[in-house]
Structure formats: C-alpha cells, structure tokens
C-alpha cells in the first residue's frame, strides 16, 4: 500500500520534533512499524538521519536545564503513550499490566533521579511516583485480586499527580 508523502513527513516530524518513539509515531500515522522503520532507514541512507536531527533539536533548545526538561518531557510523552496503550488492550492480563506498570515506574524513577540534580522541582514528582510504584508492588504481592481495579484508577491518578507536581 502506497502512502502519501505527507504521511512520511508527519512520521518524521513526530519522531524528530515531537520526540515520540518510532512505534507510537507509526501508530499515529496509521502505518506499520516495518514501514516506519524502512522510511527511517531509507532517509538515513539518503543523508537525512532522523536520530541526529532529533538530538540536535533537543540540544538547540539552550542550556542544560532546557536539555534536562526536554529529556524529561520526551520520557513523559513515552510514559503517557504506554499508559494509553495498556488501557486500550483488553487482552493483556491484569498481572502483566501491573508488572509492566512497575517497570515503567522504575524507568520513570531513574529518569527523575538523573534530572533531579539539574531540576530540583522534579523531586516531589519523583517521591509521588515512588509511592505509586511501591503501592503497585504491594497490591500485586498481597492483593492480586485487586490488580484490575488498581490498573483502572492508575491512569487518572497519574494525570492528577502530573497536574499537582509536573
């Protein structure tokens, strides 16, 4: 199936400028991951390296604080996309969702820890996310029958945390 050039341009923009993962950008453009990978590879071979442009775009924003904020912002976009993907997939068992959420929370904590030295305002959000991660593990280990309910309320609660601390 041939795609309009505008779709390829949109994919490039979402990946380079909006810093979405290639998978999420492909999904938003309605193309397969293999097509997105092929377009990215062909562009690189033609001298248009999307990864280098993506890095340059982040660095062009200015000082170290802006770079740290851009990295944190990029992670949050990925975090949100993953949360949405978990919610819309009814075939994923609740236990697997909780495990994936715990892994995502761990990645979040590591990202926050890396930016905390540059951006002290992230400390409150890191503490809140650590509590949520510990609660997920507690529920999984002690109340596994409640994992589905926990997964159901986690997304809106995460949005509230982001409003309060983000």
CSV table of C-alpha atoms in Angstrom, one decimal:
chain,number,residue,atom,x,y,z
A,1,UNK,CA,0.0,0.0,0.0
A,2,UNK,CA,1.4,3.3,-1.0
A,3,UNK,CA,1.3,6.2,1.4
A,4,UNK,CA,1.1,9.9,0.6
A,5,UNK,CA,4.4,11.8,1.1
A,6,UNK,CA,2.6,13.9,3.8
A,7,UNK,CA,2.3,10.7,6.0
A,8,UNK,CA,6.0,10.1,5.8
A,9,UNK,CA,6.6,13.8,6.6
A,10,UNK,CA,4.3,13.6,9.6
A,11,UNK,CA,6.1,10.4,10.8
A,12,UNK,CA,9.4,12.2,10.6
A,13,UNK,CA,8.0,15.3,12.4
A,14,UNK,CA,6.5,13.2,15.2
A,15,UNK,CA,9.7,11.3,15.7
A,16,UNK,CA,12.2,14.1,15.3
A,17,UNK,CA,10.4,17.2,16.7
A,18,UNK,CA,7.8,15.7,19.0
A,19,UNK,CA,10.2,13.0,20.2
A,20,UNK,CA,7.7,10.2,20.0
A,21,UNK,CA,9.0,6.7,19.7
A,22,UNK,CA,9.0,5.3,16.2
A,23,UNK,CA,6.3,2.8,17.2
A,24,UNK,CA,4.0,5.5,18.6
A,25,UNK,CA,4.6,7.8,15.7
A,26,UNK,CA,3.9,4.9,13.3
A,27,UNK,CA,0.7,4.2,15.1
A,28,UNK,CA,-0.4,7.8,15.0
A,29,UNK,CA,0.3,7.9,11.3
A,30,UNK,CA,-1.5,4.7,10.6
A,31,UNK,CA,1.5,2.9,9.1
A,32,UNK,CA,3.1,-0.4,10.2
A,33,UNK,CA,6.2,-0.4,12.2
A,34,UNK,CA,8.0,-2.1,9.4
A,35,UNK,CA,7.1,0.7,7.0
A,36,UNK,CA,8.2,3.4,9.5
A,37,UNK,CA,11.5,1.6,10.1
A,38,UNK,CA,12.0,1.3,6.3
A,39,UNK,CA,11.3,5.0,5.8
A,40,UNK,CA,13.7,6.0,8.6
A,41,UNK,CA,16.4,3.7,7.2
A,42,UNK,CA,16.0,5.0,3.7
A,43,UNK,CA,16.1,8.6,4.9
A,44,UNK,CA,19.4,7.8,6.8
A,45,UNK,CA,20.9,6.2,3.7
A,46,UNK,CA,19.9,9.4,1.8
A,47,UNK,CA,21.7,11.6,4.3
A,48,UNK,CA,18.7,12.6,6.4
A,49,UNK,CA,19.5,11.0,9.8
A,50,UNK,CA,16.4,11.3,11.9
A,51,UNK,CA,18.3,10.4,15.1
A,52,UNK,CA,20.9,13.0,14.6
A,53,UNK,CA,18.2,15.7,13.9
A,54,UNK,CA,16.3,14.6,16.9
A,55,UNK,CA,19.4,15.0,19.2
A,56,UNK,CA,20.3,18.3,17.5
A,57,UNK,CA,16.8,19.6,18.1
A,58,UNK,CA,17.0,18.9,21.8
A,59,UNK,CA,20.4,20.5,22.1
A,60,UNK,CA,19.4,23.6,20.1
A,61,UNK,CA,16.9,24.5,22.8
A,62,UNK,CA,19.6,26.1,25.0
A,63,UNK,CA,21.1,25.5,28.5
A,64,UNK,CA,21.4,22.3,30.5
A,65,UNK,CA,18.1,23.0,32.2
A,66,UNK,CA,16.3,23.0,28.8
A,67,UNK,CA,18.1,19.8,27.8
A,68,UNK,CA,17.0,18.1,31.0
A,69,UNK,CA,13.5,19.4,30.6
A,70,UNK,CA,13.4,18.2,27.0
A,71,UNK,CA,14.6,14.7,28.1
A,72,UNK,CA,12.1,14.6,30.9
A,73,UNK,CA,9.4,15.8,28.6
A,74,UNK,CA,10.3,13.2,26.0
A,75,UNK,CA,10.1,10.5,28.6
A,76,UNK,CA,6.7,11.7,29.8
A,77,UNK,CA,5.4,11.5,26.2
A,78,UNK,CA,6.5,7.9,26.1
A,79,UNK,CA,5.1,7.3,29.5
A,80,UNK,CA,1.7,8.6,28.5
A,81,UNK,CA,1.7,6.7,25.3
A,82,UNK,CA,2.5,3.5,27.1
A,83,UNK,CA,-0.2,4.1,29.7
A,84,UNK,CA,-2.8,4.7,26.9
A,85,UNK,CA,-1.7,1.5,25.1
A,86,UNK,CA,-2.1,-0.5,28.3
A,87,UNK,CA,-5.6,0.8,28.8
A,88,UNK,CA,-6.9,0.1,25.3
A,89,UNK,CA,-5.5,-3.5,25.1
A,90,UNK,CA,-8.2,-5.7,26.7
A,91,UNK,CA,-6.2,-8.9,26.0
A,92,UNK,CA,-3.4,-8.1,28.4
A,93,UNK,CA,-3.9,-9.9,31.7
A,94,UNK,CA,-4.1,-7.6,34.8
A,95,UNK,CA,-1.0,-9.2,36.3
A,96,UNK,CA,1.1,-8.5,33.2
A,97,UNK,CA,-0.2,-4.9,33.2
A,98,UNK,CA,0.8,-4.4,36.8
A,99,UNK,CA,4.3,-5.8,36.0
A,100,UNK,CA,4.6,-3.5,33.0
A,101,UNK,CA,3.5,-0.6,35.1
A,102,UNK,CA,6.0,-1.4,37.8
A,103,UNK,CA,8.7,-1.5,35.1
A,104,UNK,CA,7.5,1.8,33.7
A,105,UNK,CA,7.5,3.4,37.2
A,106,UNK,CA,11.1,2.1,37.7
A,107,UNK,CA,12.1,3.8,34.4
A,108,UNK,CA,10.4,6.9,35.5
A,109,UNK,CA,12.2,6.9,38.8
A,110,UNK,CA,15.6,6.5,37.1
A,111,UNK,CA,14.8,9.3,34.7
A,112,UNK,CA,13.8,11.6,37.5
A,113,UNK,CA,16.9,10.7,39.5
A,114,UNK,CA,19.0,11.7,36.6
A,115,UNK,CA,17.3,15.0,36.1
A,116,UNK,CA,16.9,15.8,39.8
A,117,UNK,CA,20.4,17.4,40.1
A,118,UNK,CA,19.6,19.8,37.3
A,119,UNK,CA,15.9,20.3,38.0
A,120,UNK,CA,15.1,20.2,41.7
A,121,UNK,CA,11.4,20.7,41.2
A,122,UNK,CA,11.2,17.1,40.0
A,123,UNK,CA,11.9,15.8,43.5
A,124,UNK,CA,8.2,16.0,44.6
A,125,UNK,CA,7.0,14.1,41.5
A,126,UNK,CA,9.7,11.5,42.0
A,127,UNK,CA,8.6,10.9,45.5
A,128,UNK,CA,4.9,10.6,44.4
A,129,UNK,CA,5.8,8.2,41.6
A,130,UNK,CA,7.9,6.1,44.1
A,131,UNK,CA,4.9,5.8,46.3
A,132,UNK,CA,2.7,4.7,43.4
A,133,UNK,CA,5.3,2.1,42.4
A,134,UNK,CA,5.6,0.7,45.9
A,135,UNK,CA,1.8,0.5,46.1
A,136,UNK,CA,1.6,-1.4,42.8
A,137,UNK,CA,4.1,-3.9,44.1
A,138,UNK,CA,2.2,-4.2,47.4
A,139,UNK,CA,-1.1,-4.8,45.6
A,140,UNK,CA,0.5,-7.4,43.3
A,141,UNK,CA,2.0,-9.3,46.1
A,142,UNK,CA,-0.7,-9.0,48.8
A,143,UNK,CA,-4.0,-8.4,47.0
A,144,UNK,CA,-3.7,-9.8,43.4
A,145,UNK,CA,-7.5,-9.9,43.1
A,146,UNK,CA,-7.4,-6.1,43.1
A,147,UNK,CA,-4.9,-5.6,40.3
A,148,UNK,CA,-7.5,-4.9,37.7
A,149,UNK,CA,-9.1,-2.1,39.8
A,150,UNK,CA,-5.7,-0.6,40.5
A,151,UNK,CA,-4.8,-0.6,36.8
A,152,UNK,CA,-8.2,1.1,36.1
A,153,UNK,CA,-7.6,4.0,38.5
A,154,UNK,CA,-3.9,4.4,37.9
A,155,UNK,CA,-4.2,6.4,34.7
A,156,UNK,CA,-6.5,9.1,36.0
A,157,UNK,CA,-4.5,9.2,39.3
A,158,UNK,CA,-1.3,9.6,37.3
A,159,UNK,CA,-2.9,12.6,35.5
A,160,UNK,CA,-3.7,14.2,38.8
A,161,UNK,CA,-0.1,13.7,40.0
A,162,UNK,CA,1.2,15.3,36.9
A,163,UNK,CA,-1.1,18.3,37.5
A,164,UNK,CA,0.0,18.6,41.1
A,165,UNK,CA,3.7,18.1,40.7
A,166,UNK,CA,4.5,18.1,37.0
